[in-house]
PDB file of C-alpha atoms in Angstrom:
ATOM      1  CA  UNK A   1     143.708  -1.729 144.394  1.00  0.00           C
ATOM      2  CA  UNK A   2     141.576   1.159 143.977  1.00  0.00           C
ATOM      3  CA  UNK A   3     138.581   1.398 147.194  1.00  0.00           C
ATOM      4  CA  UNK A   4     135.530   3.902 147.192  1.00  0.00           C
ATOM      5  CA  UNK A   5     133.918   3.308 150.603  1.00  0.00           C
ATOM      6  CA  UNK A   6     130.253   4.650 150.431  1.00  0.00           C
ATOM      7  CA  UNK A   7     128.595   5.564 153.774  1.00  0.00           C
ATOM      8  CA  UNK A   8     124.938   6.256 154.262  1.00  0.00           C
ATOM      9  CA  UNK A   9     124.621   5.951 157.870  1.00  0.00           C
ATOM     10  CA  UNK A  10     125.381   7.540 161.312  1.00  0.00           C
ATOM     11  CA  UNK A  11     124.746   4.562 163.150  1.00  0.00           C
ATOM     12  CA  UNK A  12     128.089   4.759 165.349  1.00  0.00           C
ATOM     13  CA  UNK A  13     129.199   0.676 164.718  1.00  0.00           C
ATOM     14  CA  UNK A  14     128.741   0.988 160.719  1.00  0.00           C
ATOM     15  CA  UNK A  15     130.779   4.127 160.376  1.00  0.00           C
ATOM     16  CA  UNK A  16     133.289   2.670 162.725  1.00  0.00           C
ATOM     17  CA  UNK A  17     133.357  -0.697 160.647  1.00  0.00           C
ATOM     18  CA  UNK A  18     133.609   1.198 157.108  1.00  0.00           C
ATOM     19  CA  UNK A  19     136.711   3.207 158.722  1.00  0.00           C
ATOM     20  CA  UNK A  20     138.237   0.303 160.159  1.00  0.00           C
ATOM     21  CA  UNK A  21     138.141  -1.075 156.844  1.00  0.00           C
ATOM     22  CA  UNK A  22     139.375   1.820 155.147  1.00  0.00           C
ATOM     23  CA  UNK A  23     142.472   1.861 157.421  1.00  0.00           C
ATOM     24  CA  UNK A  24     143.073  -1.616 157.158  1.00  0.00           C
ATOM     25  CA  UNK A  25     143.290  -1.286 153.486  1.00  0.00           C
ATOM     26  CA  UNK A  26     145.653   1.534 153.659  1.00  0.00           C
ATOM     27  CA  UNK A  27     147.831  -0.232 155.752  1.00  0.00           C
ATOM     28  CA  UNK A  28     148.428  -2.935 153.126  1.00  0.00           C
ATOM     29  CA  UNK A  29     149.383  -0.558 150.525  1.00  0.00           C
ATOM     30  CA  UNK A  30     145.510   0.276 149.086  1.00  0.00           C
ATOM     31  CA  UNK A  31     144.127   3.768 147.801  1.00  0.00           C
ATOM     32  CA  UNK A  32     140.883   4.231 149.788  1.00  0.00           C
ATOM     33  CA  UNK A  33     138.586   7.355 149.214  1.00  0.00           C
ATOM     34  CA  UNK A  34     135.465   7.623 150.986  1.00  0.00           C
ATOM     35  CA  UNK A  35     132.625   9.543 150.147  1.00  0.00           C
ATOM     36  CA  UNK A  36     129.994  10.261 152.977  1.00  0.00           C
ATOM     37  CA  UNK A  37     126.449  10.157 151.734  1.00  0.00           C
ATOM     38  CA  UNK A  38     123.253  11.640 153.471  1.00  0.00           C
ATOM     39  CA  UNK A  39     123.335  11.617 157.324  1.00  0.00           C
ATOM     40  CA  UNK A  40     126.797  10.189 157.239  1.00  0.00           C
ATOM     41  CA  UNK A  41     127.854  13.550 156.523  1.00  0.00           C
ATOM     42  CA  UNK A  42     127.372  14.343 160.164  1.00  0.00           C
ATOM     43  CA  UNK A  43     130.415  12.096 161.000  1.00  0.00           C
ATOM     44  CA  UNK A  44     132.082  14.914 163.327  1.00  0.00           C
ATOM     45  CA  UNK A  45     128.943  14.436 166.144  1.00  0.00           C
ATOM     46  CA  UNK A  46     128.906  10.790 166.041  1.00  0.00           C
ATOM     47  CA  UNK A  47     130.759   8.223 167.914  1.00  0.00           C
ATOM     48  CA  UNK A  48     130.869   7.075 171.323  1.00  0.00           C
ATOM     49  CA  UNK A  49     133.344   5.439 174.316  1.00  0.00           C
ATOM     50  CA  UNK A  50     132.729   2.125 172.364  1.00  0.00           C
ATOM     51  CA  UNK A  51     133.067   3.117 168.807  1.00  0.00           C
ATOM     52  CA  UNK A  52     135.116   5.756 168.939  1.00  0.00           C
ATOM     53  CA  UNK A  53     134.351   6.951 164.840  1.00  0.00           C
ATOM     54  CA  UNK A  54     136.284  10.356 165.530  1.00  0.00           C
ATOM     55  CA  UNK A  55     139.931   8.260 166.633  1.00  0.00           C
ATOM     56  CA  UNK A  56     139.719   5.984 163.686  1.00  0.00           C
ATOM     57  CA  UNK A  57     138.808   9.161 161.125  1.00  0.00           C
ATOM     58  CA  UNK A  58     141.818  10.816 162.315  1.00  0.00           C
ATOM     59  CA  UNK A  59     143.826   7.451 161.673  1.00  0.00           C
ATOM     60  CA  UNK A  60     142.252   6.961 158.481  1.00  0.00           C
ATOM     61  CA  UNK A  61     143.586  10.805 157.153  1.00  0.00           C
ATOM     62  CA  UNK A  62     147.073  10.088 158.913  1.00  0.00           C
ATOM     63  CA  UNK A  63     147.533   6.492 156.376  1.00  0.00           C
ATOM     64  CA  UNK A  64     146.511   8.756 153.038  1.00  0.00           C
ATOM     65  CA  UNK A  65     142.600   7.776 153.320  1.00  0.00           C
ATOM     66  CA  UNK A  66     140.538  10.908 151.576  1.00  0.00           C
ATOM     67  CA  UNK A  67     137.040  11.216 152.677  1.00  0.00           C
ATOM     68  CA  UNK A  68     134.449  13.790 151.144  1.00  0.00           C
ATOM     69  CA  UNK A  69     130.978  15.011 152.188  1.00  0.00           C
ATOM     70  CA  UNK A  70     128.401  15.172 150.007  1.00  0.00           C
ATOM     71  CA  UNK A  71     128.058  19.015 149.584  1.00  0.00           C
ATOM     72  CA  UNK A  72     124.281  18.880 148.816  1.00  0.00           C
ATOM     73  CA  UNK A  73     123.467  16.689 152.150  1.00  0.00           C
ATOM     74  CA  UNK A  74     125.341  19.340 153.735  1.00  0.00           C
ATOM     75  CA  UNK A  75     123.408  22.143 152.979  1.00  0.00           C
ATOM     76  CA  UNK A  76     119.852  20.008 153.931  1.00  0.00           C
ATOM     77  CA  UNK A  77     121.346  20.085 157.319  1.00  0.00           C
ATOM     78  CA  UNK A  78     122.515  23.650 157.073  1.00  0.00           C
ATOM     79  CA  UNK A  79     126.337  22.480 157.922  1.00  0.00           C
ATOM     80  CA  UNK A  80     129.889  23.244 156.797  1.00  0.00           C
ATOM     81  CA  UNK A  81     132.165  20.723 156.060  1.00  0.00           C
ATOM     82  CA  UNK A  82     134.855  19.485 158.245  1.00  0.00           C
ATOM     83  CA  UNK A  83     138.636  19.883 157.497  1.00  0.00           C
ATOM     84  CA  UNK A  84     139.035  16.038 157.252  1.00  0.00           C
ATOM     85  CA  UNK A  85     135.879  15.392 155.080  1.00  0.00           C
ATOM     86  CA  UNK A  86     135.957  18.476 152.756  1.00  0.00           C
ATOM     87  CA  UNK A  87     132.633  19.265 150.097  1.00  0.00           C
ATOM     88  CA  UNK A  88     132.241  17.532 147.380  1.00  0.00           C
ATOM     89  CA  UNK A  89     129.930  16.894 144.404  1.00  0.00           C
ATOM     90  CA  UNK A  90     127.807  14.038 142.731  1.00  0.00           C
ATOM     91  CA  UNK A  91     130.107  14.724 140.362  1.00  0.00           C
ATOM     92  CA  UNK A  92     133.365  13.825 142.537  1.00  0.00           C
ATOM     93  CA  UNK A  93     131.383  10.524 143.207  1.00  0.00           C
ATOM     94  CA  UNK A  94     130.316   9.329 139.725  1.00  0.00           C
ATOM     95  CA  UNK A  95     134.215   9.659 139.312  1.00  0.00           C
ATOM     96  CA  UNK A  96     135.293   8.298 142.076  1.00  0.00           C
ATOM     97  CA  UNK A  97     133.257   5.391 141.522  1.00  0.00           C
ATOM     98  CA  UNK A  98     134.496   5.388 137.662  1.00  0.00           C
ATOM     99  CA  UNK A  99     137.867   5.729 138.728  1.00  0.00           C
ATOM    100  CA  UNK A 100     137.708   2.300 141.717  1.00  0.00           C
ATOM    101  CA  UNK A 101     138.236  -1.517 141.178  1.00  0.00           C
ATOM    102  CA  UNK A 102     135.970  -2.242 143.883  1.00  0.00           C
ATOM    103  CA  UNK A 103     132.917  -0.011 145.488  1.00  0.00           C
ATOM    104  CA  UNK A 104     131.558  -0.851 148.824  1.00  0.00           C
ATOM    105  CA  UNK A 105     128.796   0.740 150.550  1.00  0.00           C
ATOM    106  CA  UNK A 106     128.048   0.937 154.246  1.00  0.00           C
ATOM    107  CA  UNK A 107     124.143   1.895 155.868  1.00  0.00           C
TER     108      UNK A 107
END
């Protein structure tokens, strides 16, 4: 099965959750893209000792997870994309979303 995890948050236990999904998913032999929306594409500042987002994004790119930052939030917040959640478009996500069985959105 086919996953596009949509994340609209930087609330540390949501982003946490989505990933854990993500990489639960993987392990069973899933495709899982992400696509970070908004102020999820600050993912690289977030976290903490409890919900440790930056661990279990690293995890998620070692199973074959691909996550993508929304290239236009980005430049709002006058950042460059990470190497683990390159730019992407609206574009990427309408086919993305096209392209899933099931769409799930977190925040």
């Amino acid at each position: 099965m086919k996953y596009l995890l949509i994340i609209n948050s930087t609330d540390t236990e949501t982003v946490w959750n989505a990933f854990r999904f993500g990489s639960a998913a993987l392990s069973r032999g899933h495709e899982v893209n992400v696509f970070l929306l908004g102020p999820a594409v600050e993912i690289e500042s977030i976290g903490n000792e409890k919900f440790d987002v930056q661990k279990l994004l690293l995890r998620f790119d070692e199973l074959g997870g691909v996550a993508l930052s929304c290239g236009t939030c980005l430049r709002i917040r006058q950042m460059d994309a990470g190497a683990i959640c390159p730019m992407s478009t609206m574009d990427d996500l309408v086919r993305l979303t096209e392209e899933s069985d099931r769409v799930l959105t977190f925040g």
